[in-house]
Amino acid sequence: MLYKDIYIGQLIKERVDEKEIPMERICNFLNKDEKFIENVYTSKSLDTDLLLRWSKLLEYDFFRPYSSHLILYAPPAAVNKNQQKSEKVPYFRKNIYTQEIKEFIMKKIHSGEMTQNDVIREYSIPKSTLHRWLQKNSNNG
């Protein structure tokens, strides 16, 4: 999956087909009609409350593609050393790299599309983290 352009409705439709969930159950769970559900399948984006309900129904974290997009494509935030400790929004010190992200990065390196230094610079992945992935990859392959 490419994380650059996310069409969440398409991902939801694929998961519905995979799990073979009847339309009636979907309509009942979401308290929506069939036309609404069909419109969701063609949507590029959805309201977060609705996306959360889909995630519960289909037992899949539909927020994950967005997190992956941020890890791969968002520029690194400038760190302000004078930042106050009383922030209201939680700050996560570590990035969580999913298996899909690791595979995406490994594919770029192994195909020659990017060098290790390119990956470190482009995606702000720590050098030690990348080397650990490469080491595990060579041990498993």
PDB file of N, CA, C and O in Angstrom, residues 14 16-18 41 43 55-56 60 73 79 85 87 92 94 101 116 129 131 134:
ATOM      1  N   GLU A  14     -12.594  -2.658   0.831  1.00  0.00           N
ATOM      2  CA  GLU A  14     -11.773  -3.866   0.726  1.00  0.00           C
ATOM      3  C   GLU A  14     -11.887  -4.724   1.982  1.00  0.00           C
ATOM      4  O   GLU A  14     -11.981  -5.947   1.904  1.00  0.00           O
ATOM      5  N   VAL A  16     -14.431  -4.719   4.153  1.00  0.00           N
ATOM      6  CA  VAL A  16     -15.793  -5.257   4.206  1.00  0.00           C
ATOM      7  C   VAL A  16     -15.873  -6.509   3.336  1.00  0.00           C
ATOM      8  O   VAL A  16     -16.409  -7.539   3.759  1.00  0.00           O
ATOM      9  N   ASP A  17     -15.325  -6.430   2.126  1.00  0.00           N
ATOM     10  CA  ASP A  17     -15.342  -7.577   1.216  1.00  0.00           C
ATOM     11  C   ASP A  17     -14.552  -8.745   1.811  1.00  0.00           C
ATOM     12  O   ASP A  17     -14.984  -9.898   1.735  1.00  0.00           O
ATOM     13  N   GLU A  18     -13.415  -8.433   2.401  1.00  0.00           N
ATOM     14  CA  GLU A  18     -12.558  -9.454   2.992  1.00  0.00           C
ATOM     15  C   GLU A  18     -13.269 -10.181   4.136  1.00  0.00           C
ATOM     16  O   GLU A  18     -13.194 -11.400   4.247  1.00  0.00           O
ATOM     17  N   TYR A  41     -17.825   4.281   0.635  1.00  0.00           N
ATOM     18  CA  TYR A  41     -16.874   3.492  -0.146  1.00  0.00           C
ATOM     19  C   TYR A  41     -16.160   4.319  -1.217  1.00  0.00           C
ATOM     20  O   TYR A  41     -15.086   3.934  -1.663  1.00  0.00           O
ATOM     21  N   SER A  43     -15.482   7.642  -0.718  1.00  0.00           N
ATOM     22  CA  SER A  43     -14.958   8.833  -0.057  1.00  0.00           C
ATOM     23  C   SER A  43     -13.450   8.780   0.099  1.00  0.00           C
ATOM     24  O   SER A  43     -12.884   7.734   0.412  1.00  0.00           O
ATOM     25  N   SER A  55     -13.687   1.263  12.303  1.00  0.00           N
ATOM     26  CA  SER A  55     -12.561   0.504  12.857  1.00  0.00           C
ATOM     27  C   SER A  55     -13.047  -0.570  13.819  1.00  0.00           C
ATOM     28  O   SER A  55     -12.551  -1.697  13.813  1.00  0.00           O
ATOM     29  N   LYS A  56     -14.022  -0.234  14.634  1.00  0.00           N
ATOM     30  CA  LYS A  56     -14.578  -1.210  15.576  1.00  0.00           C
ATOM     31  C   LYS A  56     -15.339  -2.310  14.846  1.00  0.00           C
ATOM     32  O   LYS A  56     -15.180  -3.496  15.136  1.00  0.00           O
ATOM     33  N   TYR A  60     -10.236  -3.302  12.544  1.00  0.00           N
ATOM     34  CA  TYR A  60      -9.018  -2.842  11.880  1.00  0.00           C
ATOM     35  C   TYR A  60      -8.807  -1.376  12.222  1.00  0.00           C
ATOM     36  O   TYR A  60      -9.761  -0.602  12.240  1.00  0.00           O
ATOM     37  N   TYR A  73       6.007  10.970   5.311  1.00  0.00           N
ATOM     38  CA  TYR A  73       5.958  12.158   4.464  1.00  0.00           C
ATOM     39  C   TYR A  73       5.937  13.497   5.184  1.00  0.00           C
ATOM     40  O   TYR A  73       6.124  14.527   4.558  1.00  0.00           O
ATOM     41  N   VAL A  79      12.483  21.202  16.852  1.00  0.00           N
ATOM     42  CA  VAL A  79      12.424  21.010  18.298  1.00  0.00           C
ATOM     43  C   VAL A  79      12.769  22.328  18.963  1.00  0.00           C
ATOM     44  O   VAL A  79      13.815  22.906  18.730  1.00  0.00           O
ATOM     45  N   LYS A  85       6.609  22.554  29.417  1.00  0.00           N
ATOM     46  CA  LYS A  85       6.248  21.174  29.756  1.00  0.00           C
ATOM     47  C   LYS A  85       4.752  20.985  29.954  1.00  0.00           C
ATOM     48  O   LYS A  85       4.288  19.886  30.072  1.00  0.00           O
ATOM     49  N   GLU A  87       2.186  21.177  28.035  1.00  0.00           N
ATOM     50  CA  GLU A  87       1.404  21.040  26.812  1.00  0.00           C
ATOM     51  C   GLU A  87       0.139  20.234  27.079  1.00  0.00           C
ATOM     52  O   GLU A  87       0.146  19.310  27.876  1.00  0.00           O
ATOM     53  N   PHE A  92       4.640  12.117  22.002  1.00  0.00           N
ATOM     54  CA  PHE A  92       5.184  10.774  21.988  1.00  0.00           C
ATOM     55  C   PHE A  92       6.651  10.853  21.593  1.00  0.00           C
ATOM     56  O   PHE A  92       6.979  11.329  20.516  1.00  0.00           O
ATOM     57  N   LYS A  94       8.822   8.466  20.996  1.00  0.00           N
ATOM     58  CA  LYS A  94       9.282   7.518  19.995  1.00  0.00           C
ATOM     59  C   LYS A  94       8.261   7.408  18.874  1.00  0.00           C
ATOM     60  O   LYS A  94       7.072   7.384  19.117  1.00  0.00           O
ATOM     61  N   ILE A 101       5.733  -0.070   7.336  1.00  0.00           N
ATOM     62  CA  ILE A 101       6.708   1.012   7.162  1.00  0.00           C
ATOM     63  C   ILE A 101       8.102   0.426   6.982  1.00  0.00           C
ATOM     64  O   ILE A 101       8.846   0.828   6.079  1.00  0.00           O
ATOM     65  N   GLN A 116      20.969   4.274   2.276  1.00  0.00           N
ATOM     66  CA  GLN A 116      20.678   4.377   3.701  1.00  0.00           C
ATOM     67  C   GLN A 116      20.686   5.837   4.151  1.00  0.00           C
ATOM     68  O   GLN A 116      19.812   6.251   4.915  1.00  0.00           O
ATOM     69  N   THR A 129      18.404   2.916  14.352  1.00  0.00           N
ATOM     70  CA  THR A 129      17.155   2.189  14.088  1.00  0.00           C
ATOM     71  C   THR A 129      17.216   1.523  12.712  1.00  0.00           C
ATOM     72  O   THR A 129      16.899   0.338  12.560  1.00  0.00           O
ATOM     73  N   HIS A 131      19.878   0.701  10.983  1.00  0.00           N
ATOM     74  CA  HIS A 131      20.856  -0.382  10.992  1.00  0.00           C
ATOM     75  C   HIS A 131      20.311  -1.625  11.685  1.00  0.00           C
ATOM     76  O   HIS A 131      20.587  -2.757  11.267  1.00  0.00           O
ATOM     77  N   LEU A 134      18.054  -3.313   9.180  1.00  0.00           N
ATOM     78  CA  LEU A 134      18.851  -3.978   8.150  1.00  0.00           C
ATOM     79  C   LEU A 134      19.478  -5.259   8.687  1.00  0.00           C
ATOM     80  O   LEU A 134      19.528  -6.276   7.987  1.00  0.00           O
TER      81      LEU A 134
END
